[in-house]
CSV table of C-alpha atoms (C1' of nucleotides) in Angstrom, one decimal:
chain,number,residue,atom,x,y,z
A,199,UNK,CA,-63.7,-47.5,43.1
A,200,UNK,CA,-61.2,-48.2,40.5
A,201,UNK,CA,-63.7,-48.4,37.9
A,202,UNK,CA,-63.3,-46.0,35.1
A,203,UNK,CA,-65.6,-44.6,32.7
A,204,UNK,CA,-64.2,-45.0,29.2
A,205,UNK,CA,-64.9,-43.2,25.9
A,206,UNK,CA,-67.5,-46.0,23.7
A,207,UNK,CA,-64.4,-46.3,20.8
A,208,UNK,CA,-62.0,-47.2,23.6
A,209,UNK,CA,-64.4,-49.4,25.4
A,210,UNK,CA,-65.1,-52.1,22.2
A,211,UNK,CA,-61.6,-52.0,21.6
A,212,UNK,CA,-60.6,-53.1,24.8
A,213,UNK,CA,-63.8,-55.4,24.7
A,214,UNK,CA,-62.2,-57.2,21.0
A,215,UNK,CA,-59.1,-57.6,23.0
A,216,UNK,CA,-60.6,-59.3,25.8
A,217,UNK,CA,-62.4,-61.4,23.6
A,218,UNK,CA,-59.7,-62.4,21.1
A,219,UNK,CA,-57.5,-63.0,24.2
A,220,UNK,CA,-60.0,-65.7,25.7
A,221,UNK,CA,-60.3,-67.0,22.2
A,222,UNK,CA,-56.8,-67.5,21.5
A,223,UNK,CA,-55.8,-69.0,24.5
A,224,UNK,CA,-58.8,-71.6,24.6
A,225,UNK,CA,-58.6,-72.6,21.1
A,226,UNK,CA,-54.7,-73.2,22.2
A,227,UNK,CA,-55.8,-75.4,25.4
A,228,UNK,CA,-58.8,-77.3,23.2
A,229,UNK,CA,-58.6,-76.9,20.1
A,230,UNK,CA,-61.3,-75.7,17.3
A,231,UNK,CA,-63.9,-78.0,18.3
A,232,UNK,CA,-64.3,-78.1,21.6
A,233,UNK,CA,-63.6,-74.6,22.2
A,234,UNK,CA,-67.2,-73.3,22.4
A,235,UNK,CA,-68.2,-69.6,21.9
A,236,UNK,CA,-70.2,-70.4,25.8
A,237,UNK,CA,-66.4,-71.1,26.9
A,238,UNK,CA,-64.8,-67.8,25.6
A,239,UNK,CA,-67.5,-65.6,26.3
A,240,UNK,CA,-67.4,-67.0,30.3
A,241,UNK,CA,-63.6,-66.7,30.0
A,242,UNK,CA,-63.7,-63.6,28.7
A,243,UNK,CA,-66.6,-62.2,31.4
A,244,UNK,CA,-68.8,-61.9,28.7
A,245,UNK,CA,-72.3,-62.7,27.1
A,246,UNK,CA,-72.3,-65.4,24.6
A,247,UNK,CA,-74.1,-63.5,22.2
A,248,UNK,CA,-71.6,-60.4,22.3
A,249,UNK,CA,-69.3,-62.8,20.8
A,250,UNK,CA,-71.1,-63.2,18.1
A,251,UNK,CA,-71.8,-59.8,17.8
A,252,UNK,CA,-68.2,-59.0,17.4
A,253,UNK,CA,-67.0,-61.4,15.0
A,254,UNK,CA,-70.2,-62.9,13.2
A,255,UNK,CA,-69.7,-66.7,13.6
A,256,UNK,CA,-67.3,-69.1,15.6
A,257,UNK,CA,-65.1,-69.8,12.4
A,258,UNK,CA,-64.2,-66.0,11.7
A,259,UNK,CA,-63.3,-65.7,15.6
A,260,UNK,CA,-61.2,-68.8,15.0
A,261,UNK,CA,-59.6,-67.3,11.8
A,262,UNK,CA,-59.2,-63.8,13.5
A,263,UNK,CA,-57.5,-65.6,16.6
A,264,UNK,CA,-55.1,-67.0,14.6
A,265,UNK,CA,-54.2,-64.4,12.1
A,266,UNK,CA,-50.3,-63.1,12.4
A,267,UNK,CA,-48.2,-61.2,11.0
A,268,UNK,CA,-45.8,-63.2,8.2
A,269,UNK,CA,-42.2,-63.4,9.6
A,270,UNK,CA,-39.7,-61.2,8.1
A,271,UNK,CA,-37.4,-62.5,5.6
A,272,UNK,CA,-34.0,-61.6,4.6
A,273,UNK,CA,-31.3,-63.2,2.6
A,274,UNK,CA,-29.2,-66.2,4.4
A,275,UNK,CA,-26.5,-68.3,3.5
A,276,UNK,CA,-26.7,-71.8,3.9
A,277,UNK,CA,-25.1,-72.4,7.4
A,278,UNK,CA,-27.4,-69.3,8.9
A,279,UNK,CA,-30.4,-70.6,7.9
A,280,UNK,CA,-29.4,-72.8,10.6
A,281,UNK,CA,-29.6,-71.0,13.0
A,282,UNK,CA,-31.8,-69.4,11.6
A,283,UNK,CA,-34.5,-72.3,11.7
A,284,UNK,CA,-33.0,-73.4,15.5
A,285,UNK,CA,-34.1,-69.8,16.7
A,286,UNK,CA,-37.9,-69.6,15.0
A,287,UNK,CA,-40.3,-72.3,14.7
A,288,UNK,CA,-41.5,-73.6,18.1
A,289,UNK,CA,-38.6,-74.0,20.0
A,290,UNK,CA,-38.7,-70.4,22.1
A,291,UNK,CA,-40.7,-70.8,24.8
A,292,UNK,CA,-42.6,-67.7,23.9
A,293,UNK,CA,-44.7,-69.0,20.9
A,294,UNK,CA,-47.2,-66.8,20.3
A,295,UNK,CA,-51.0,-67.8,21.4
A,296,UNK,CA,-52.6,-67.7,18.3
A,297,UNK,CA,-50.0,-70.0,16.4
A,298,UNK,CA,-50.3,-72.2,19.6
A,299,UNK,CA,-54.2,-72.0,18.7
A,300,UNK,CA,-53.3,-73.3,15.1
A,301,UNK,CA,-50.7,-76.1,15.7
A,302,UNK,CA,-53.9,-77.6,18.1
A,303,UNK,CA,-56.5,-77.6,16.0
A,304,UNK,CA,-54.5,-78.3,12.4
A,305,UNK,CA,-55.0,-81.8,12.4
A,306,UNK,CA,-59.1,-81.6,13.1
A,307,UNK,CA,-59.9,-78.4,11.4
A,308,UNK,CA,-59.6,-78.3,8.0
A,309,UNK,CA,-59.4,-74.6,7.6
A,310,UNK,CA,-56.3,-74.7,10.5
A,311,UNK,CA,-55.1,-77.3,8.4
A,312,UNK,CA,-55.1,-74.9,5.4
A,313,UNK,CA,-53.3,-72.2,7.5
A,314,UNK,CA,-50.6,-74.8,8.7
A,315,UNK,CA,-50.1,-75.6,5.4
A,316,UNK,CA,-49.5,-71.9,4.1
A,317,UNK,CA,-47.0,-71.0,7.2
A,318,UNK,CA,-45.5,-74.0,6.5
A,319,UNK,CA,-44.5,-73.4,3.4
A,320,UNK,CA,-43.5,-70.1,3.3
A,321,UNK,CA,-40.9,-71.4,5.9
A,322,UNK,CA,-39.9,-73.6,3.4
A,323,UNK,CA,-39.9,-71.4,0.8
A,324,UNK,CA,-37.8,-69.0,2.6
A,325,UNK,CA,-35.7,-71.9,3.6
A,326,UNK,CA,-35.2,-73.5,0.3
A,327,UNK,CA,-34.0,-70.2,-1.4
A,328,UNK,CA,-31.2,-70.6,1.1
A,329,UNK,CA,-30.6,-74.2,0.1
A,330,UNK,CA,-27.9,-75.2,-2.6
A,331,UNK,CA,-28.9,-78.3,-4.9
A,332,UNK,CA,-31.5,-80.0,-6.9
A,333,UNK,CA,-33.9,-81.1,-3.9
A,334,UNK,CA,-33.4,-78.4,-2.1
A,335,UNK,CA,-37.2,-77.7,-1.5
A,336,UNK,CA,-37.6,-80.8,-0.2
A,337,UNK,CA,-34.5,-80.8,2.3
A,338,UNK,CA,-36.3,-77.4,3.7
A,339,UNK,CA,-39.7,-79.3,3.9
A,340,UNK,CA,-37.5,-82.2,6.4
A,341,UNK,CA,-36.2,-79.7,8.0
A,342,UNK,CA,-39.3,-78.0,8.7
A,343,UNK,CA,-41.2,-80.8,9.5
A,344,UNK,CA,-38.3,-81.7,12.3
A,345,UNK,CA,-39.0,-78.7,14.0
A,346,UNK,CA,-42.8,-79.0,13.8
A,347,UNK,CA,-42.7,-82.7,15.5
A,348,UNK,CA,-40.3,-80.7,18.2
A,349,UNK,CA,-43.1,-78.3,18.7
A,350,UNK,CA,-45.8,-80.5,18.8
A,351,UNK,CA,-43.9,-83.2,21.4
A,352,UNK,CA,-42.8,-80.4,23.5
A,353,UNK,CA,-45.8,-77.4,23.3
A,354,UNK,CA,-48.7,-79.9,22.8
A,355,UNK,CA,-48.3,-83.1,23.5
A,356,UNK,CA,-45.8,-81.8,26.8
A,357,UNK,CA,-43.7,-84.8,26.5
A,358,UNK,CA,-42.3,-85.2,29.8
A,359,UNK,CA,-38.5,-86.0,28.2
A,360,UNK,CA,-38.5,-82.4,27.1
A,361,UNK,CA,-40.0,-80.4,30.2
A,362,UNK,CA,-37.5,-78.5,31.2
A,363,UNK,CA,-35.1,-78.7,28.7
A,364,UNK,CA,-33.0,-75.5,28.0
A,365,UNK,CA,-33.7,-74.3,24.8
A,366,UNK,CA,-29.6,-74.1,23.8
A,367,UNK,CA,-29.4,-77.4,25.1
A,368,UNK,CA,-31.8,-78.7,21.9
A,369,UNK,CA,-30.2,-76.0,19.1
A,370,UNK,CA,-26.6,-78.1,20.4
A,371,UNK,CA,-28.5,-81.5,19.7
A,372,UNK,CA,-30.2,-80.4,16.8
A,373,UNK,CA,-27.1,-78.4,15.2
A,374,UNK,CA,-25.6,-81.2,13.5
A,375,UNK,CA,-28.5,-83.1,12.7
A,376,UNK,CA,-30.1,-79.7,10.8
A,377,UNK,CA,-26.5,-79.2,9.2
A,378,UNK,CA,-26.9,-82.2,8.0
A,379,UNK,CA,-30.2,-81.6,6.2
A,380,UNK,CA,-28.3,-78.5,4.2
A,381,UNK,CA,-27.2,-80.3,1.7
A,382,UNK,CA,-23.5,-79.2,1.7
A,383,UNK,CA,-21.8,-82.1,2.2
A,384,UNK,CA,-18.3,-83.0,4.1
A,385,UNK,CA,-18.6,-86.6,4.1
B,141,UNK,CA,-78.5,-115.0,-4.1
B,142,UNK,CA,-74.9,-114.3,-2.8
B,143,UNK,CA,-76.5,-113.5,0.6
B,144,UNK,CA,-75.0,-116.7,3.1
B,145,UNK,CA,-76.9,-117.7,5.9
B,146,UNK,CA,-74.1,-117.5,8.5
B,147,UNK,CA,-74.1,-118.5,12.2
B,148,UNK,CA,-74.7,-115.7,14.8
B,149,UNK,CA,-70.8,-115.9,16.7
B,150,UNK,CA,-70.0,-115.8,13.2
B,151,UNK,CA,-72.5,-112.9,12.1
B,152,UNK,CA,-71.2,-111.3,15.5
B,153,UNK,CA,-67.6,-111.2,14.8
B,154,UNK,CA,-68.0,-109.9,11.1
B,155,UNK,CA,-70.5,-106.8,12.0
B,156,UNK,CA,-68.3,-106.2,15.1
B,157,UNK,CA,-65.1,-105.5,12.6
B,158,UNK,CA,-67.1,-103.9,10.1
B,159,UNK,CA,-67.9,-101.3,12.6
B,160,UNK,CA,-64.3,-101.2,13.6
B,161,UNK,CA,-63.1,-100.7,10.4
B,162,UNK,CA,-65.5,-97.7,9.9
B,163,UNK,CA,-64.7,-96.7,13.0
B,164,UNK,CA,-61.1,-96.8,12.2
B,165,UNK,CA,-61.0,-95.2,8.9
B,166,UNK,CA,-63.2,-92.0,9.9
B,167,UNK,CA,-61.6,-91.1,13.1
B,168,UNK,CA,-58.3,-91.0,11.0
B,169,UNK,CA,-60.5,-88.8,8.5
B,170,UNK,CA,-61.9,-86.6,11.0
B,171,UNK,CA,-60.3,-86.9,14.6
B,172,UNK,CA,-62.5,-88.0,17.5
B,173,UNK,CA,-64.7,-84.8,17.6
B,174,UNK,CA,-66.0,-84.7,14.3
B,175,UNK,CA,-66.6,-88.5,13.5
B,176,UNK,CA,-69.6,-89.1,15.0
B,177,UNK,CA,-71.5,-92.7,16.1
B,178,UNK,CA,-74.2,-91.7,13.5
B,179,UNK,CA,-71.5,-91.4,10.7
B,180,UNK,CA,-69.3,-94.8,11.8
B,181,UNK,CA,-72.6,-96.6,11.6
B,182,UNK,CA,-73.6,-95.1,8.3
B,183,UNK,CA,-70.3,-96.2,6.9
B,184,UNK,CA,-71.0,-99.7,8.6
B,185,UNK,CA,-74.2,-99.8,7.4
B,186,UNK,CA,-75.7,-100.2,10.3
B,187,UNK,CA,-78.0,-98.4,13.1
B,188,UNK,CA,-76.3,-96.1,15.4
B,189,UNK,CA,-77.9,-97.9,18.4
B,190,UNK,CA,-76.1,-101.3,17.4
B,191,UNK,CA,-72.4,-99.3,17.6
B,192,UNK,CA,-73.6,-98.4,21.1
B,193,UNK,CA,-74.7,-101.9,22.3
B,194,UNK,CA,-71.5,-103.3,21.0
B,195,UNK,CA,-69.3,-100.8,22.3
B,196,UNK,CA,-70.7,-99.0,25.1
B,197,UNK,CA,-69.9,-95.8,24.6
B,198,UNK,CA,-68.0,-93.5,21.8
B,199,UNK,CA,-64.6,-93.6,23.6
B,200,UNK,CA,-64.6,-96.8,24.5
B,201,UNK,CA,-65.5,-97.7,20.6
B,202,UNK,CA,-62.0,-95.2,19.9
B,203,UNK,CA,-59.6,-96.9,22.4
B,204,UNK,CA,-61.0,-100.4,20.9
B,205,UNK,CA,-60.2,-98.6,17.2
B,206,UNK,CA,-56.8,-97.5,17.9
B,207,UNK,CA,-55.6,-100.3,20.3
B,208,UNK,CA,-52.9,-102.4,18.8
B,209,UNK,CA,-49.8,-105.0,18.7
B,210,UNK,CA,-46.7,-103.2,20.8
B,211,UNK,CA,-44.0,-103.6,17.9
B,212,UNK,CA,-41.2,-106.0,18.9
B,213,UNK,CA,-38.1,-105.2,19.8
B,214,UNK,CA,-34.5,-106.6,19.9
B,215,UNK,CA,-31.3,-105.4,20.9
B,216,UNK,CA,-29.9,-103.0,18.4
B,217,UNK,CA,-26.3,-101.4,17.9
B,218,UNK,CA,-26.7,-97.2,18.0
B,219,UNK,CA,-26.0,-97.7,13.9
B,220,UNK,CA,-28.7,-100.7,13.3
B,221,UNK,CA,-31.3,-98.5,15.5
B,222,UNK,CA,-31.0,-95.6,12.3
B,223,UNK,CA,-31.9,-98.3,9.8
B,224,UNK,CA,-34.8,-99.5,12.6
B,225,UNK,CA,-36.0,-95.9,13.3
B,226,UNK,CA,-36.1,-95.0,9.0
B,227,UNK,CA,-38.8,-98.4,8.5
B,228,UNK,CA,-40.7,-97.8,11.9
B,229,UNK,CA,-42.4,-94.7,12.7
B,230,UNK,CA,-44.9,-93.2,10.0
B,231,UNK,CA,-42.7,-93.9,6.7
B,232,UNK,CA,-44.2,-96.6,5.0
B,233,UNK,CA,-47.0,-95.7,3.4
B,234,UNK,CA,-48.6,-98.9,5.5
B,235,UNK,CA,-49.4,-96.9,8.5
B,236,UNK,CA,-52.0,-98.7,10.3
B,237,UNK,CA,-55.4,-97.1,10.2
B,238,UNK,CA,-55.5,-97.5,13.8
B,239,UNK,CA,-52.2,-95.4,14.5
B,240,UNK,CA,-54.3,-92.9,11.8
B,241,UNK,CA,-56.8,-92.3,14.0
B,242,UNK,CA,-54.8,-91.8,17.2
B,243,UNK,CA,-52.3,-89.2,15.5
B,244,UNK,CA,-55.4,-87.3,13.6
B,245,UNK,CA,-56.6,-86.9,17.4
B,246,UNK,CA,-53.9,-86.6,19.8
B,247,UNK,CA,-53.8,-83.0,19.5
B,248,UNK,CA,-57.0,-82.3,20.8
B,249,UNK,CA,-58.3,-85.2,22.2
B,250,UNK,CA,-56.6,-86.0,25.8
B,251,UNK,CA,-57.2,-89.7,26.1
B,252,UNK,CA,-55.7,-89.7,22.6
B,253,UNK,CA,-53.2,-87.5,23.3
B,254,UNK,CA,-51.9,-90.0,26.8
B,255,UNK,CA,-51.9,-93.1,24.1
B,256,UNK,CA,-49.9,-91.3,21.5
B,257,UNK,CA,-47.1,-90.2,25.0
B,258,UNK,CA,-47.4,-94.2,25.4
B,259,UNK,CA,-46.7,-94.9,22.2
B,260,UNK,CA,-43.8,-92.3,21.8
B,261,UNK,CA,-42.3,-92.8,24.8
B,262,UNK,CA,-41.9,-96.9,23.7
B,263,UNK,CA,-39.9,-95.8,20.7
B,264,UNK,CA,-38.1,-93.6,22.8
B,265,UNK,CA,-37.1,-96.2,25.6
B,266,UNK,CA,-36.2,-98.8,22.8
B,267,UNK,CA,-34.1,-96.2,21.2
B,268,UNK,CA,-32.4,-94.5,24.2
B,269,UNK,CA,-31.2,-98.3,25.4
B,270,UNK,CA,-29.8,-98.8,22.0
B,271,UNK,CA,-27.7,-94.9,21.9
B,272,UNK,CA,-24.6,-94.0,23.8
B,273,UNK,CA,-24.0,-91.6,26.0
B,274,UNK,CA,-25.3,-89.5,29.1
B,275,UNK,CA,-28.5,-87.7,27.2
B,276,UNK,CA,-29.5,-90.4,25.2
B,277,UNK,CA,-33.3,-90.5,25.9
B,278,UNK,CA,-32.8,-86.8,25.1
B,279,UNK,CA,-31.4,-88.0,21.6
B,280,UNK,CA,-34.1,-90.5,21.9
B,281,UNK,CA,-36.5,-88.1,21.9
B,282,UNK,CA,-35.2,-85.7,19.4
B,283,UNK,CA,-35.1,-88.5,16.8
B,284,UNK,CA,-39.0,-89.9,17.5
B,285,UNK,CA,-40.4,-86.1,16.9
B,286,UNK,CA,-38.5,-85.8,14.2
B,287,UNK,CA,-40.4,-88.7,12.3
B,288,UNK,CA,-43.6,-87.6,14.2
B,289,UNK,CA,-43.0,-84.3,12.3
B,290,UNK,CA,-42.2,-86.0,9.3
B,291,UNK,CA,-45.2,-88.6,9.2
B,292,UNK,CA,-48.1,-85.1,10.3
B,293,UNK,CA,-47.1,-83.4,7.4
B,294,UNK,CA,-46.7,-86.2,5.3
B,295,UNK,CA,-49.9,-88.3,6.0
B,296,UNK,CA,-52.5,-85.6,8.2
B,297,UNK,CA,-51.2,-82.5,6.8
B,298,UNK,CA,-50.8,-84.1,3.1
B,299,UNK,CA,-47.6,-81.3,2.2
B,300,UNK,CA,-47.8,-81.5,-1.5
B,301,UNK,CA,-44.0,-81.5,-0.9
B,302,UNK,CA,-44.0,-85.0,-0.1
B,303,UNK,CA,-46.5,-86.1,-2.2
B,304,UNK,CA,-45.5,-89.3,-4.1
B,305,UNK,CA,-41.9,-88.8,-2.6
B,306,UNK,CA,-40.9,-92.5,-2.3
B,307,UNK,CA,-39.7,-93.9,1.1
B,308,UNK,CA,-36.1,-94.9,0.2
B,309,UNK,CA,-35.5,-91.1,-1.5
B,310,UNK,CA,-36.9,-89.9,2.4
B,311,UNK,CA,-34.5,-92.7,4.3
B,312,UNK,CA,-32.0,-91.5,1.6
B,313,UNK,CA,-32.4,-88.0,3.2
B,314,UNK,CA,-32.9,-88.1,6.3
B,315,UNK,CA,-30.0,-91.1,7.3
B,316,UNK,CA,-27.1,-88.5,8.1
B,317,UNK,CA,-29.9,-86.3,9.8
B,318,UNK,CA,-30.7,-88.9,12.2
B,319,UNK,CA,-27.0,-90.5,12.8
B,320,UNK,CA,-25.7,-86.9,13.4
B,321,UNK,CA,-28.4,-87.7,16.6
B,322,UNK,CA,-26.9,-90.8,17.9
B,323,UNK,CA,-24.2,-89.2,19.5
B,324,UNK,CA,-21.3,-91.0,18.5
B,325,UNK,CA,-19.4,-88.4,17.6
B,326,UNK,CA,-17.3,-88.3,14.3
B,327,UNK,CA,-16.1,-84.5,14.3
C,7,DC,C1',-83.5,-31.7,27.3
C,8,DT,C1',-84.6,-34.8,23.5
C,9,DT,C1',-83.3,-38.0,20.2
C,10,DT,C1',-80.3,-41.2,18.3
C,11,DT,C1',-76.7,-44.5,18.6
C,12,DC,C1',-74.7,-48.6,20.2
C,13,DG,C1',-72.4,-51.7,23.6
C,14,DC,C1',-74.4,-55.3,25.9
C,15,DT,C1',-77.7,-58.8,27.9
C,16,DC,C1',-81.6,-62.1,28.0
C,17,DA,C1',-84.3,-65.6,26.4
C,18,DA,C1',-85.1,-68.5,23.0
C,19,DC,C1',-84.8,-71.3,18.4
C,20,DG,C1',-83.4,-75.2,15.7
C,21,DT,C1',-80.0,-78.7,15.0
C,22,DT,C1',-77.0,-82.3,16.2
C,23,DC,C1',-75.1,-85.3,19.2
C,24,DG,C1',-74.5,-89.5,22.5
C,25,DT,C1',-77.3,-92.5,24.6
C,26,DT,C1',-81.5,-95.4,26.0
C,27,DG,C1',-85.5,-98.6,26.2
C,28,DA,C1',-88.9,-101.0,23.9
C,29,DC,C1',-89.7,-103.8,20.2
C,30,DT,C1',-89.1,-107.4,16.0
C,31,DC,C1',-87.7,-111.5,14.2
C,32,DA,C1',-84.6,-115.2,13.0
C,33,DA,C1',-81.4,-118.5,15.0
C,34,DC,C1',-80.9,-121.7,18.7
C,35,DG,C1',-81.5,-125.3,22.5
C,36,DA,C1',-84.5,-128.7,24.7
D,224,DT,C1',-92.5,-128.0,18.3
D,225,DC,C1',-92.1,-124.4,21.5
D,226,DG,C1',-89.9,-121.3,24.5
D,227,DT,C1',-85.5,-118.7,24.9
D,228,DT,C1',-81.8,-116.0,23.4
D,229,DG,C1',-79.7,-112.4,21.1
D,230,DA,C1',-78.7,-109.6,16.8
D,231,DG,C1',-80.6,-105.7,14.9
D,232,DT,C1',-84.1,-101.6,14.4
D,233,DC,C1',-87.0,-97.7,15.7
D,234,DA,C1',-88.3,-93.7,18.0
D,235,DA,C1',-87.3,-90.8,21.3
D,236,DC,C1',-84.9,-88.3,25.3
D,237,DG,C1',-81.9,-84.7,27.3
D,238,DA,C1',-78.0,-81.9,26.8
D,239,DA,C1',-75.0,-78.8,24.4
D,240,DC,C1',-74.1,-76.2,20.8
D,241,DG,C1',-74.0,-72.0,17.2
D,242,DT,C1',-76.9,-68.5,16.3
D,243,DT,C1',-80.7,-64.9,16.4
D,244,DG,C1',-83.8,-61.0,17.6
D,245,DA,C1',-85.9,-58.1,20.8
D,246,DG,C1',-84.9,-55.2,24.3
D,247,DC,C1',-82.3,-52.2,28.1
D,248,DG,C1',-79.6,-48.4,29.5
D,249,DA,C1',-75.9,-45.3,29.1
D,250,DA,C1',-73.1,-42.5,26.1
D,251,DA,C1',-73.1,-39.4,22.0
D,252,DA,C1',-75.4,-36.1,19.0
D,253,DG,C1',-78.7,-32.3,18.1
DNA sequence: CTTTTCGCTCAACGTTCGTTGACTCAACGA
DNA sequence: TCGTTGAGTCAACGAACGTTGAGCGAAAAG
């Protein structure tokens, strides 16, 4: 039947993907610690021990499920970085698995606490290069962590006041309370 | 010596909040997953077996360690509620150990996660009576997870960018960020 | 065809956890 | 004073977990 042979070099690689798939999605749902290896292995149709095979121990599987690539950055003035920040962290609907993975397991895992941290900061970094003023690193950190509580009430927690929301509906709401974080003021 | 020969209700209630407090202060260190009965009753000094007769069971000890007081409410004017909103939520630095431990676990805990909802939503239906306007628990919303954002990175995710920031330079901040939200419009 | 490689499974180990039941001993009530 | 209560301890259970090593069978190499 619709079973083909594959080449071995094709075959693992499809086998990694299966597993990282599984892994990515279950860390998302549980978070680090009760994600178990048992769990992704079953959800990936897989034995246990491959698993470990694969990837060595639990942690490195957690650290390759969450790896990403950095987001690309390019010069932005102070009222696109705006929109900038409306369109990137969180609020799309199509947050990518393995940051899903991280954001779950950030505040229980030390070592997903250490990668929230570093893409955290880069955002504000990014951001804050955009900002004009003395505090402007710490304006981009408020701004970031707005958007991070957004994410987390609406991805994680599934607060039932955003289900459903349109996502231009929140950058309209948010607009003027992110301009307002700029630093530019018209008061 | 020092050691008092107390009464036993009176021996009772003092080991029953010492393992609270324990209780308390290392699910908001490690989440419900990785504090363990073993470890509370280590930090109570105490045997694990006691925490069980007096609690039961490990989740009933957490819903015991993060119950607590529903704030009071008033009526509010939508400018007042600002003022409100910047002392509540997470700010002070005298968030309760017991709100601690619920936040550190409402990612990946679920019973957690349904108090924290509770919790959230409470703000939000005190705030979204005291806004104008046909989306206001929308509004509502948006301003809660903007502190809950604010408090993660500041006390779980310990941003160095807001280390030893002091509240009013925050409140400072964050004021026209969160009146932009109230929706009376001033454009 | 023979040998080697390697993806994959199976069965088990050791640890840690929540939880339990039997026991000790000092405080209490009659 | 004597029997009862109840706070606290001790040792152990069963389950689940991460992890390991031996082995099977098919693909690759010769």
């Amino acid at each position: 039947m619709g079973e083909r042979v594959l080449p071995r070099a094709e075959r693992r690689r499809r086998t990694e993907e299966k597993i990282l798939d599984a892994a990515r999605s279950l860390f998302g749902e549980l978070g680090y610690e009760r994600a178990t290896i048992r769990g992704v292995a079953r959800r990936a149709e897989v034995d246990p021990a491959l698993v470990m095979q694969y990837f060595g121990s639990k942690q490195e599987l957690f650290q390759r499920s969450v790896r990403m690539a950095p987001a690309p950055d390019g010069e932005l003035g102070p009222d696109e970085v705006v929109e900038h920040v409306l369109g990137s962290l969180g609020m799309k609907l199509e947050l990518p698995e393995g940051s899903l993975a991280m954001l779950r397991s950030m505040l229980t895992h030390p070592e997903a606490a250490e990668s929230a941290r570093q893409m955290l900061g880069g955002q504000i970094g990014r951001l804050a290069e955009a900002l004009p003023g003395e505090d402007a690193r710490l304006r981009a950190t408020l701004m970031t962590l707005t958007l991070l509580g957004i994410t987390v009430g609406h991805q994680l927690l599934e607060m039932e006041e955003l289900r459903g929301v349109r996502q231009e509906e929140l950058a309209r709401l948010l607009r003027p309370s992110l301009r307002a974080l700029t630093g530019q003021d018209v008061p």
